[in-house]
Coordinates of C-alpha atoms in Angstrom, one line a residue:
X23 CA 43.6 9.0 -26.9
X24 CA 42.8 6.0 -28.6
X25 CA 45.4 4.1 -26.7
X26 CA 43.8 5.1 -23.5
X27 CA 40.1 4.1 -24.2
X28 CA 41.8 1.0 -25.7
X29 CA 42.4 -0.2 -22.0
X30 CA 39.1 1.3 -20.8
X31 CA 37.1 -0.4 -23.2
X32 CA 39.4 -4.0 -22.8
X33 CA 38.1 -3.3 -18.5
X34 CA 34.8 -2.6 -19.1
X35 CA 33.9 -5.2 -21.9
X36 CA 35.9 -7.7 -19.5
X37 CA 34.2 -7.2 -16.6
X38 CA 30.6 -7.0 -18.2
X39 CA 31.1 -10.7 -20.3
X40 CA 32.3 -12.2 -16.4
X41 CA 28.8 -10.5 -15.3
X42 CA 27.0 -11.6 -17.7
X43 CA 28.0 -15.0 -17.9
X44 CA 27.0 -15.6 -14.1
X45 CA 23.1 -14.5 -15.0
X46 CA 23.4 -17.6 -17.3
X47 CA 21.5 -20.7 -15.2
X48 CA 22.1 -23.0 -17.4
X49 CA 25.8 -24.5 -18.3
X50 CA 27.3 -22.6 -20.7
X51 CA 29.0 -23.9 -24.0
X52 CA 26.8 -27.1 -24.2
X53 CA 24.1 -28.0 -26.3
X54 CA 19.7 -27.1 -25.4
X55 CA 19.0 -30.9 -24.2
X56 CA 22.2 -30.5 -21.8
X57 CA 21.3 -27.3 -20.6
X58 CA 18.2 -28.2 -19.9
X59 CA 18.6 -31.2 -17.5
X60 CA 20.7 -28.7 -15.5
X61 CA 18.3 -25.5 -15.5
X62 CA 16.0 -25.0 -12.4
X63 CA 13.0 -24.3 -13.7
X64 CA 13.6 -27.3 -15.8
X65 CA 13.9 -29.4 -12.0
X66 CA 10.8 -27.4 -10.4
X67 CA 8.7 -28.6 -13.3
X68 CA 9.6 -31.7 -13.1
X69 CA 9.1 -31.9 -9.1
X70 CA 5.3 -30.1 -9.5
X71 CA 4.6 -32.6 -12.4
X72 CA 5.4 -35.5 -9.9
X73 CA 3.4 -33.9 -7.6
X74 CA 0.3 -33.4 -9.8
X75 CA 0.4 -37.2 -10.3
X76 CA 0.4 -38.6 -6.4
X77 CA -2.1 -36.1 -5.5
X78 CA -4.3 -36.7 -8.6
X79 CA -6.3 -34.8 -10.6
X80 CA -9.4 -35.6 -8.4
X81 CA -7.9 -32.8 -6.1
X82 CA -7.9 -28.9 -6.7
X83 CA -4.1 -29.1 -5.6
X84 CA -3.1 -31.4 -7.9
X85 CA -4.7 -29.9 -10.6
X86 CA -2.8 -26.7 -10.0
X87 CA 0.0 -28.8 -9.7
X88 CA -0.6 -30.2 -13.2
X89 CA -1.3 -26.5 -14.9
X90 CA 1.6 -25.1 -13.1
X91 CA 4.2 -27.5 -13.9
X92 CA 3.5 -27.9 -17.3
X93 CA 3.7 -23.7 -17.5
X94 CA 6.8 -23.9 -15.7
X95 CA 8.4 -26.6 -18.6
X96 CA 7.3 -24.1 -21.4
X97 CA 9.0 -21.5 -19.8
X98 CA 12.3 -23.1 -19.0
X99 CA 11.6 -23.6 -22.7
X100 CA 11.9 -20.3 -23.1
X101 CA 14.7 -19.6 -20.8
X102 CA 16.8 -22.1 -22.5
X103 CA 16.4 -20.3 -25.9
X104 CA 16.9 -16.9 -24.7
X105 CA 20.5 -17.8 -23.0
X106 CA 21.6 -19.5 -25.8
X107 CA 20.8 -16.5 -28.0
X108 CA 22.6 -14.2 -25.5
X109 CA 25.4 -16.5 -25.2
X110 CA 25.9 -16.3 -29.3
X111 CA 24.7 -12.6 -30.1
X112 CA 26.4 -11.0 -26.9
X113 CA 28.6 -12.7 -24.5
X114 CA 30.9 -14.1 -27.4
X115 CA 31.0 -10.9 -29.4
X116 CA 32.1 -9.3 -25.6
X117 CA 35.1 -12.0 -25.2
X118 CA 36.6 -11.5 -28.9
X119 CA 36.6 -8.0 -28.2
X120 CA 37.9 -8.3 -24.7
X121 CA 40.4 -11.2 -25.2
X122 CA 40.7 -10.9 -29.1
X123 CA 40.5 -7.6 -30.8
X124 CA 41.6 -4.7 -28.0
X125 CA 44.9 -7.3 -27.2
X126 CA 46.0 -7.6 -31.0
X127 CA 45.7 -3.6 -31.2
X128 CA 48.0 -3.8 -27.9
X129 CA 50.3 -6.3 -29.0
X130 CA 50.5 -4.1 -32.4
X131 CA 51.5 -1.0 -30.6
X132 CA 54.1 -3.2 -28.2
X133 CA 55.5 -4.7 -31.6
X134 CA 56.0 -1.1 -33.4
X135 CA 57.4 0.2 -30.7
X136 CA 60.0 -2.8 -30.7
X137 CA 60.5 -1.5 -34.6
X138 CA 61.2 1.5 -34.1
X139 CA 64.0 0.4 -31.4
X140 CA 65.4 -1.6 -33.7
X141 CA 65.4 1.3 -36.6
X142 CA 67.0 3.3 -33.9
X143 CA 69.5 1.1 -33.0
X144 CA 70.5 0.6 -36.8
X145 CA 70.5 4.2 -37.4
X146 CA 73.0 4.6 -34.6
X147 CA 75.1 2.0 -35.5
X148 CA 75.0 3.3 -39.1
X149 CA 75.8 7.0 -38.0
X150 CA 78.6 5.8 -35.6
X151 CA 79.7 4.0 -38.8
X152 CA 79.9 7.1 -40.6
X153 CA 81.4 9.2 -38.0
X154 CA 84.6 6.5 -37.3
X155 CA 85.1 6.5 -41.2
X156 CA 85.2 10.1 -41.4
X157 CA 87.5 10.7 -38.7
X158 CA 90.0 8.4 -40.3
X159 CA 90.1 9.5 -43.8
X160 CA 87.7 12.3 -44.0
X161 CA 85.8 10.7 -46.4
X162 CA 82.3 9.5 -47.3
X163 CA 82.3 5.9 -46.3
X164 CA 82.0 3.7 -49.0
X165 CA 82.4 -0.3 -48.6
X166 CA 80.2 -3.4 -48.4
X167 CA 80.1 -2.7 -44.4
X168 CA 78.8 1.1 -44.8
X169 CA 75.8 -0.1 -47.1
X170 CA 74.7 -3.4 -45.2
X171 CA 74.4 -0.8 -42.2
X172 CA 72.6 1.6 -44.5
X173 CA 70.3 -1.0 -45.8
X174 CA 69.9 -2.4 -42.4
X175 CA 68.5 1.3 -41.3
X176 CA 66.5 1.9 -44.3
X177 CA 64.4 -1.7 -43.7
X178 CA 63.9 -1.4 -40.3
X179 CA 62.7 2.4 -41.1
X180 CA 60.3 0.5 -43.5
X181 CA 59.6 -1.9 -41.2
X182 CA 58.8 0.9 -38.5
X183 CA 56.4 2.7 -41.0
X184 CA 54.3 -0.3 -42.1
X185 CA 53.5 -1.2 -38.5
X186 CA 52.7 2.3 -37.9
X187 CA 50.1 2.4 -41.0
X188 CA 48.6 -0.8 -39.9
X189 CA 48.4 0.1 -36.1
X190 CA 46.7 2.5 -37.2
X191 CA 44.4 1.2 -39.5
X192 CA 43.2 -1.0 -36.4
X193 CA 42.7 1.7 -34.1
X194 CA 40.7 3.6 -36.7
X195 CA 39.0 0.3 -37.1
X196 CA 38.1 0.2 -33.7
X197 CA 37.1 3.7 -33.5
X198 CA 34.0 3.4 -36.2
X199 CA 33.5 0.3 -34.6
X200 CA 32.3 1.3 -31.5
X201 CA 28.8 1.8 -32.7
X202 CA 28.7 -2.2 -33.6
X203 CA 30.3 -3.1 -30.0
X204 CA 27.1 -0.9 -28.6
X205 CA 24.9 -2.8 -30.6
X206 CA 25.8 -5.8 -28.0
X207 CA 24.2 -4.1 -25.9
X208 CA 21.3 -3.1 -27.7
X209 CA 21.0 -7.0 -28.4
X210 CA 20.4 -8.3 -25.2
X211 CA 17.7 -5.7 -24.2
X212 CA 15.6 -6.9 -27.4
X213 CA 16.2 -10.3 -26.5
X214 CA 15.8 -9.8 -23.0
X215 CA 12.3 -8.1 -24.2
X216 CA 11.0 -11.1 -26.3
X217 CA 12.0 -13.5 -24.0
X218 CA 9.7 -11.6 -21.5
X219 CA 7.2 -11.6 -23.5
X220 CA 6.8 -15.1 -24.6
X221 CA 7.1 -16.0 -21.0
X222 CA 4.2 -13.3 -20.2
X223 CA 2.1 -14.7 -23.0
X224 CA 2.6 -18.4 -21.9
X225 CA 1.7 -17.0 -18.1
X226 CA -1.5 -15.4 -19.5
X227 CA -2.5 -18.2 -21.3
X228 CA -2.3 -20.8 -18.7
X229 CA -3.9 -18.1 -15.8
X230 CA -7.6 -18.3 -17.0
X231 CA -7.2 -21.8 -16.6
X232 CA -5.8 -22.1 -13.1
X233 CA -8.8 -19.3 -12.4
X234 CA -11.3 -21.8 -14.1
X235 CA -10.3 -24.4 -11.5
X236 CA -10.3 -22.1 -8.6
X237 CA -13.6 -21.3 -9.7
X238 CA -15.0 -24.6 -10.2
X239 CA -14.2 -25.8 -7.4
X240 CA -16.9 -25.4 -5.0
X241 CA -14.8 -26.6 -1.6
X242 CA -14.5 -22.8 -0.8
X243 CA -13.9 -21.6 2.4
X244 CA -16.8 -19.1 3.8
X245 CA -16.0 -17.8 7.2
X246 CA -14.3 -14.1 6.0
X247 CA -15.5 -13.9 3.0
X248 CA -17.7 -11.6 1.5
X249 CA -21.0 -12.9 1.4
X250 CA -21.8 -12.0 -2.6
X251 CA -18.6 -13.9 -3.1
X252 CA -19.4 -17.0 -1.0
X253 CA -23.2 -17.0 -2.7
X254 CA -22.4 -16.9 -6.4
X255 CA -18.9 -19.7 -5.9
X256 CA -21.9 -21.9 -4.0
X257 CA -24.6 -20.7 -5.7
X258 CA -27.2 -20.3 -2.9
X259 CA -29.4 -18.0 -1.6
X260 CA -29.0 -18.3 2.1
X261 CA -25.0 -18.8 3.1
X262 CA -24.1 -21.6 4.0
X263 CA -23.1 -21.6 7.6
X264 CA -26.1 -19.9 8.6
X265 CA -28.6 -22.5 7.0
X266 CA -26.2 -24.9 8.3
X267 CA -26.5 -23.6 11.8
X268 CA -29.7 -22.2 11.9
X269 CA -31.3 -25.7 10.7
X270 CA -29.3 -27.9 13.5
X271 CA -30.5 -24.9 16.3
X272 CA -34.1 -25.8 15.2
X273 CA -33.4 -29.8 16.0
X274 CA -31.5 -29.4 18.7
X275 CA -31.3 -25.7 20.1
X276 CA -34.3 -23.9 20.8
X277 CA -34.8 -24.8 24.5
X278 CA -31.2 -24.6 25.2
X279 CA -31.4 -21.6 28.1
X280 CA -28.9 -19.0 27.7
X281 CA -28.5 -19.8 23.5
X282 CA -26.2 -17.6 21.6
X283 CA -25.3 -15.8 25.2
X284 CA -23.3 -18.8 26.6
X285 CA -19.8 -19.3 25.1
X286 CA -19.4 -22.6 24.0
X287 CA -16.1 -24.7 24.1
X288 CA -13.3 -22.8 22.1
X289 CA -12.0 -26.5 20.6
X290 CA -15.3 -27.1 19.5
X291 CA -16.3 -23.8 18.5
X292 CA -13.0 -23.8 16.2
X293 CA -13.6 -27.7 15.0
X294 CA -17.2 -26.5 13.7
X295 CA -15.9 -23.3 12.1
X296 CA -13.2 -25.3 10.0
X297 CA -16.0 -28.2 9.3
X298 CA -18.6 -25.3 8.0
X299 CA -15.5 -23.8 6.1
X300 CA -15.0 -27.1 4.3
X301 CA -18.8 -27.4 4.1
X302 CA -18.8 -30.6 6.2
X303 CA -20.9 -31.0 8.7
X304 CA -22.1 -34.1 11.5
X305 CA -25.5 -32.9 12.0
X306 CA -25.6 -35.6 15.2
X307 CA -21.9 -34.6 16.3
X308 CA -23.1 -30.6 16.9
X309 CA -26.3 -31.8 17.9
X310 CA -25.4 -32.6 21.8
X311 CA -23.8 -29.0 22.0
X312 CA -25.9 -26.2 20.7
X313 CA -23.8 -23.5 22.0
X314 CA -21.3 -24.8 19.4
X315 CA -23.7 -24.0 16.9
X316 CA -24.6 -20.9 17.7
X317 CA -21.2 -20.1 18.4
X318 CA -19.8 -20.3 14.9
X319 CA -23.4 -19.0 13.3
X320 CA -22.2 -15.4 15.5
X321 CA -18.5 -15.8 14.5
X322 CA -19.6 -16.1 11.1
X323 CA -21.9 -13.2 11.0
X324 CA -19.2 -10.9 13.0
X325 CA -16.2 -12.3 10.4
X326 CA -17.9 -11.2 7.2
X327 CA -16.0 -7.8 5.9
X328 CA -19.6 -6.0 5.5
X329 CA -22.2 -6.8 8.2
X330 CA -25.1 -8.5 6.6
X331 CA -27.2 -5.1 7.5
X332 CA -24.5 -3.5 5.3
X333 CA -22.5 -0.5 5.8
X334 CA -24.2 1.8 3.2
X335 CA -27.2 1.7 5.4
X336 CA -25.8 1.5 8.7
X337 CA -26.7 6.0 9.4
X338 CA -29.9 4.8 8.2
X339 CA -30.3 2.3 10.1
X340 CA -29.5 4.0 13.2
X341 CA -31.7 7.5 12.2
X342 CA -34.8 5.2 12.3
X343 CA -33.9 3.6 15.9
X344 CA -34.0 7.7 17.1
X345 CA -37.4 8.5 15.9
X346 CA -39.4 8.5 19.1
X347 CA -42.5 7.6 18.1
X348 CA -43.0 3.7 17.2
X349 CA -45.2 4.3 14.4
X350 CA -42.9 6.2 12.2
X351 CA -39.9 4.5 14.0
X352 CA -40.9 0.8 12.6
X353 CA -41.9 2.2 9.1
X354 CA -38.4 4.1 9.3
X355 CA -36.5 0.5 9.5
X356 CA -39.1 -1.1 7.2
X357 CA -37.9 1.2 4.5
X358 CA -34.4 0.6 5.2
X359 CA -34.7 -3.0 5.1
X360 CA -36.1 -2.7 1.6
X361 CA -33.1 -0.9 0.4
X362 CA -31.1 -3.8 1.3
X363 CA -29.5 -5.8 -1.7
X364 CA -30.9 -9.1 -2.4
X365 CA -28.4 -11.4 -1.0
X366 CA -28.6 -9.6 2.8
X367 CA -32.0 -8.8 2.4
X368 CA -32.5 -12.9 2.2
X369 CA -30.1 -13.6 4.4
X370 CA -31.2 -11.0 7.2
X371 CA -35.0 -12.5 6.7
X372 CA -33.7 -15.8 7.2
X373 CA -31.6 -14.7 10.7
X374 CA -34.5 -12.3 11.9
X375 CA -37.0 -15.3 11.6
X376 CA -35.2 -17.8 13.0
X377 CA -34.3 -15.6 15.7
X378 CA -38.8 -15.1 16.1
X379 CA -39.3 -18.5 16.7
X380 CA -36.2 -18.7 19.1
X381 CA -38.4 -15.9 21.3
X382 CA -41.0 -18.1 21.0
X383 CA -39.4 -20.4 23.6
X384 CA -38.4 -17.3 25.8
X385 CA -40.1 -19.6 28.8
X386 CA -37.6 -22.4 28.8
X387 CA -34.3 -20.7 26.9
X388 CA -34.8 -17.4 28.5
X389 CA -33.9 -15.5 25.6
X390 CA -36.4 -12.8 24.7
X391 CA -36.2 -10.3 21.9
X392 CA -34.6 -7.9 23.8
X393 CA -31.4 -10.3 25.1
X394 CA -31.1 -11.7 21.5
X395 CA -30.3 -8.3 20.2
X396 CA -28.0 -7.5 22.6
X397 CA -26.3 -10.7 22.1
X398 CA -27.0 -10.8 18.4
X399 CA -27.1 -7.0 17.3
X400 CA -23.6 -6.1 17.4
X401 CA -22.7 -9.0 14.9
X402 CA -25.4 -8.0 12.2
X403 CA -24.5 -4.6 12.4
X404 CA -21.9 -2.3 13.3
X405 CA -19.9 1.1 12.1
X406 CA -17.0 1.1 9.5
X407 CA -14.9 2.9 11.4
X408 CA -14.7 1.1 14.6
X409 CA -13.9 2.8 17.7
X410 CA -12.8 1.1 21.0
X411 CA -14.2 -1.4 22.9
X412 CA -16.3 0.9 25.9
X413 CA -17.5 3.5 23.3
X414 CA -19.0 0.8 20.9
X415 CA -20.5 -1.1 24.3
X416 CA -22.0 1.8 25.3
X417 CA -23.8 3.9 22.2
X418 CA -23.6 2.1 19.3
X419 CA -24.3 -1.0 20.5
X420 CA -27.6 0.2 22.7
X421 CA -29.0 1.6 18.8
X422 CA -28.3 -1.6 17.4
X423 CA -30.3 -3.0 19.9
X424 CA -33.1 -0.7 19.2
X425 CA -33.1 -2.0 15.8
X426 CA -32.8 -5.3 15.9
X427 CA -35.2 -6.1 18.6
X428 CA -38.5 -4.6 16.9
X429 CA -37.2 -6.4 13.4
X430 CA -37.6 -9.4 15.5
X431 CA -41.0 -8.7 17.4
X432 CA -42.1 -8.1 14.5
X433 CA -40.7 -9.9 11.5
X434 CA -44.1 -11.4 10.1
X435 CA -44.8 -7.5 9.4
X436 CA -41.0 -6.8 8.0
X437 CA -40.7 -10.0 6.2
X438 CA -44.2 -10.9 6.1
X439 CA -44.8 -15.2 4.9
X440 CA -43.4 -18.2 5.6
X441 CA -40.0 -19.5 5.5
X442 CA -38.3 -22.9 5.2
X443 CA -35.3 -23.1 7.0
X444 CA -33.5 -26.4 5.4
X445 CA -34.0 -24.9 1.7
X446 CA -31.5 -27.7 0.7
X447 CA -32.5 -30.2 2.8
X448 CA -29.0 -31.6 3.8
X449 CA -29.4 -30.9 7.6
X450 CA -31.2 -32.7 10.0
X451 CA -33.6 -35.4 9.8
X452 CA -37.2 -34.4 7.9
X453 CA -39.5 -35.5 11.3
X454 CA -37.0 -33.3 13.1
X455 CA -35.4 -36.5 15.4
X456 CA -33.4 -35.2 18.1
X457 CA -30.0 -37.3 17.6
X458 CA -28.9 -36.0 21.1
X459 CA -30.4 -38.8 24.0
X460 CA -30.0 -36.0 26.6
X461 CA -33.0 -34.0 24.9
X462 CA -36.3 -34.8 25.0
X463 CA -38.2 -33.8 21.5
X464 CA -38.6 -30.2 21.2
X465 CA -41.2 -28.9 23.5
X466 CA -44.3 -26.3 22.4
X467 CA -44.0 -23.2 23.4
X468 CA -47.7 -23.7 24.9
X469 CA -46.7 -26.6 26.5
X470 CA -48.7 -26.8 30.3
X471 CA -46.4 -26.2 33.4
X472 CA -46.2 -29.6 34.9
X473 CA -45.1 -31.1 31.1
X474 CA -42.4 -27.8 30.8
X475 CA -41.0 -29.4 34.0
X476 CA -41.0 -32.7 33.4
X477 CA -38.7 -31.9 30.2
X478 CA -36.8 -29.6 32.2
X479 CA -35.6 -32.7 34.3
X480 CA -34.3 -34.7 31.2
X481 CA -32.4 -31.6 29.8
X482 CA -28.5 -31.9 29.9
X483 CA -27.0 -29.2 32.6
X484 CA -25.9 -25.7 31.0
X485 CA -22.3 -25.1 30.2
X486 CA -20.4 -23.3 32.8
X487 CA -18.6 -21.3 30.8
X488 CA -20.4 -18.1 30.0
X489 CA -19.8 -14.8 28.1
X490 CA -21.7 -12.3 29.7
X491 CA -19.9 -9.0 29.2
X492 CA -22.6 -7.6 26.9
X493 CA -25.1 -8.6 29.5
X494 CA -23.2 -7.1 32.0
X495 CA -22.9 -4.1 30.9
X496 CA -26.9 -4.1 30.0
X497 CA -27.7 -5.1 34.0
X498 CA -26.6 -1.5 34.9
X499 CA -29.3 0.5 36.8
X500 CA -29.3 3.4 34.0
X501 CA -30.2 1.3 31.0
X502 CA -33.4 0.6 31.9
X503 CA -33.8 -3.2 31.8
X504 CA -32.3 -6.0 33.9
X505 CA -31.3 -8.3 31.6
X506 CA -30.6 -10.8 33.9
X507 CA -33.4 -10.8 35.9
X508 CA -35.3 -13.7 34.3
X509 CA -38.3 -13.7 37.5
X510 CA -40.5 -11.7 34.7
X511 CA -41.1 -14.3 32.9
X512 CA -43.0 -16.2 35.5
X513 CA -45.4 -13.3 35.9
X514 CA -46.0 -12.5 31.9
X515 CA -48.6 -15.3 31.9
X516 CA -49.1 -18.1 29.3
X517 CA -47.8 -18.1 25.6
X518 CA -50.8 -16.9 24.4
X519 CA -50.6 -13.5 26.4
X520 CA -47.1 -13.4 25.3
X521 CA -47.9 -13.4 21.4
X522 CA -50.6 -11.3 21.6
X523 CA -48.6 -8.8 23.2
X524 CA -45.8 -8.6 20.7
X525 CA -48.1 -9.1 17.8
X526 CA -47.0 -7.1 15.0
X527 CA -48.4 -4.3 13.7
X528 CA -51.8 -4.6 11.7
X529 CA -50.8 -2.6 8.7
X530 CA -48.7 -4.0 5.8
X531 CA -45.7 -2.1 4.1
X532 CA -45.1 0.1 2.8
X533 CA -47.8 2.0 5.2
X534 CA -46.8 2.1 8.8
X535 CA -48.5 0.3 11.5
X536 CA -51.7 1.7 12.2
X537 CA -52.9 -0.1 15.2
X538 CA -50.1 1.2 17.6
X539 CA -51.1 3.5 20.3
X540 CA -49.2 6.1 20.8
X541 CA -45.4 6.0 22.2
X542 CA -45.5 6.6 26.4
X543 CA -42.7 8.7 27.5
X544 CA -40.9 6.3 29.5
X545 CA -39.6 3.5 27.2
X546 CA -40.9 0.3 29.7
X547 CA -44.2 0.5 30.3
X548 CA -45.7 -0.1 33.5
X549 CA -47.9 -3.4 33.4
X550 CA -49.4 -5.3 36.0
X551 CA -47.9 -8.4 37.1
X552 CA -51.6 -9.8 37.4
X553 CA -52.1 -10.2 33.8
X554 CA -52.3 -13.4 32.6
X555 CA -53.7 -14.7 29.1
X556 CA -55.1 -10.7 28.3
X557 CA -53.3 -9.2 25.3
X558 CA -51.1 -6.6 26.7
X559 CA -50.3 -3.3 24.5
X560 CA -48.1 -3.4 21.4
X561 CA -44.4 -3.1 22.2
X562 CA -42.4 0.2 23.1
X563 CA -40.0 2.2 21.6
X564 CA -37.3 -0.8 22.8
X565 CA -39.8 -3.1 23.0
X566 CA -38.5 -4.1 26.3
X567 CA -39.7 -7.1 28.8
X568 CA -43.2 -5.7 30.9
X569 CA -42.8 -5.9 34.5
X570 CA -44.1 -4.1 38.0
X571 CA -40.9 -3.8 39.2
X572 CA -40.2 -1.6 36.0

């Protein structure tokens, strides 16, 4: 039985010590400082090391460079010191068992059985002696020849029987040795462990630092990122894109016709998203194509992971665009934007406003409160679980608009005060210079007709590339208002009729407005194209564009 595991054992402890050796990466036999020269890790360190020092330490790269090369030398380190120990406590104790001990016990038993060949051999001879002199005489054989034979058998019987005592020995040796050849085993997994953890250790030590950097550096990228995330790495109120944007739309935009419904040029669109990403910005490059701007300020606001009117309030949200009577309606969305956090409440008062005074010159850029929600809605809010294309078009997106078009008829009564748009002050020139020589400065929205058209000559052509599928879909007859029928404006009178007939509500929050006649059943009220500078009724339910034709 012994014999039998002998050659099991000899296979097994073979085959694992050929294994094992090929896990080694460094070069086995030779000293640390040779191994290492040869070790990979050993080369990757150097090559990052290298790498940290042509791109510098002025650059995040290379500081990662720096931190992770001189983490990868440590553990090579480490590597280098666990083979080694592997190589003494378990691969060389494997090849003297395999090569060493099991063969001698072999050669032992190949050797005895040789003895006891021999012992037979001599034994025969010796009885053949016997039986020859017997014949002859019949007599005991006596003679010098009859005892060298008999001494012959009796050593090699003694021979026979001290082999057999020391074979033996070994394979009892061998047997109550077995629980030291496990312990090879048992070796490498402990070393194995505490090789893993010193590398773990030198890995968690040098991770806070590479996270320091990350987070130090403030060149973050902003465009699908949470916007909590993007305002504490910055630390700003108001994200960065949209101040960015919204400030150059001021200088540049506001009597741009068709603003934020016209799709600007995808190269440029894409240049200014990467620029705003890397919070880099030519304020006089963007300024000559404003649908640029408002471009990415849209693609921003749709690319964040939580629209900035948040998920958690979106059933709200939507509840208080159903209630059909205005009064309670507007106090409905006046709670929920109170319940906003503090970031998307800022940011949302920021948007909402600047969208106000875009309304304000609804003469020249045709975009009144209703058409910026419907451009704008979908991209401030929208559900978590999205469904197709059609279905969010059609009922989800005509709520949104319900919401967002009272917040912005009416943001001095939701977000009642002032606001300044360049809160850093890095955008656009403090008196306001248009850099653009196409534009004219930026006209008053009570600017006299004969001034409006004067401007209107000097302004740059629109682009021809539009995106007008929202709109579209708004033109139907069903929905109530003809987007694209832009001849009401003509008949709404000056700027002064305008404002007073989307002045806000007289009450402050947290009561509801208490001014606001009653809702009519239709949502467009009838109004007579004959009025001129009169204040016209508070909005609707929709707050949709007056008109006779309505």
């Amino acid at each position: 039985q012994v014999e039998k595991r002998l050659e099991l054992v000899k296979q097994v402890s073979h085959s694992t010590h050929k294994k094992l050796t090929a896990c080694l990466q460094g070069q086995q036999g030779v000293d640390a400082d040779k191994r290492s020269k040869k070790l990979p890790l050993t080369t990757l360190a150097q090559c990052l090391m290298e790498g940290s020092a042509v791109l510098g330490d002025d650059s995040l790269l290379g500081k990662m460079l720096r931190l992770c090369g001189e983490a990868e030398d440590k553990l090579a380190q480490e590597l280098i010191h666990f083979e080694l120990q592997v190589e003494r406590d378990v691969i060389e104790p494997l090849f003297v068992l395999a090569e060493v001990e099991i063969p001698n016990i072999q050669k032992q038993r190949k050797h005895l059985a040789k003895l006891v060949l021999d012992m037979d051999s001599s034994r025969a001879r010796w009885q053949q002696s016997v039986k020859s002199s017997g014949l002859a005489s019949n007599l005991q054989p006596s003679g010098a020849k009859a005892d060298a034979l008999r001494e012959e058998m009796e050593e090699a019987a003694n021979r026979v029987e001290i082999c057999r005592d020391q074979l033996s020995a070994d394979m009892y040796n061998f047997v109550a040795k077995e629980v030291d050849y496990a312990n090879y085993f048992q070796t490498l997994i402990e070393v194995q462990a505490e090789y893993h953890r010193k590398s773990l250790a030198l890995l968690q030590n040098v991770l806070p630092q590479i996270k320091a950097q990350q987070e130090a550096w403030m060149e973050k990228p902003s465009f699908g990122k949470p916007l909590e995330e993007h305002l504490a790495v910055s630390g700003r109120e108001i994200a960065f894109p949209v101040e960015a944007c919204v400030t150059m739309l001021l200088e540049c935009g506001m009597q741009e016709e068709g603003l934020f419904r016209v799709a600007p040029s995808a190269s440029k669109l894409k240049k200014l998203k990467a620029a705003l990403d890397c919070c880099v910005v030519d304020v006089q490059e963007y300024s000559a194509d404003p649908h640029a701007i408002a471009g990415a300020l849209k693609s921003y606001l749709r690319e964040l992971p939580e629209p900035l009117m948040t998920f958690e309030l979106y059933e709200e949200w939507i509840q208080a665009s159903n209630i059909p009577e205005q009064e309670k309606r507007l106090q409905a969305l006046w709670n929920a934007c109170e319940k906003l956090p503090k970031a998307n409440y800022n940011n949302i008062r920021y948007v909402i406003k600047f969208l106000a005074k875009l309304t304000e010159y609804q003469d020249i850029n045709k975009m009144t409160p209703s058409n910026v929600a419907i451009v704008l809605g979908p991209n401030l809010l929208w559900p978590q679980a999205e469904g197709n294309m059609t279905e969010m078009m059609t009922t989800v997106s005509l709520q949104i608009v319900g919401i967002i078009e009272p917040l912005i008829q009416h943001a001095d009564w939701f977000f009642p005060g002032d606001i300044e748009f360049n809160v850093t002050g890095n955008y656009g020139s403090p008196m306001h210079v248009n850099h653009n020589a196409n534009y004219s400065s930026m006209p008053s929205p009570d600017m006299d007709h004969a001034d409006r058209r004067q401007h209107d000559q000097a302004r740059r052509p629109l682009s021809v590339a539009t995106d007008n599928m929202m709109l579209e879909f708004y033109k139907k007859d069903g929905m109530g208002v003809r987007v694209m029928d832009t001849s009401w404006v003509a008949r709404r009178g000056t700027s002064a009729g305008r404002k007073a007939s989307s002045a806000p509500p007289a009450a402050q929050p947290p009561a509801p407005p208490a001014e606001l006649p009653p809702t009519p059943h239709s949502p467009i009220p009838e109004q007579s194209p004959e009025i001129s500078a009169a204040p016209s009724p508070p909005p609707t339910s929709f707050g949709f564009p007056p008109g006779a034709e309505r």
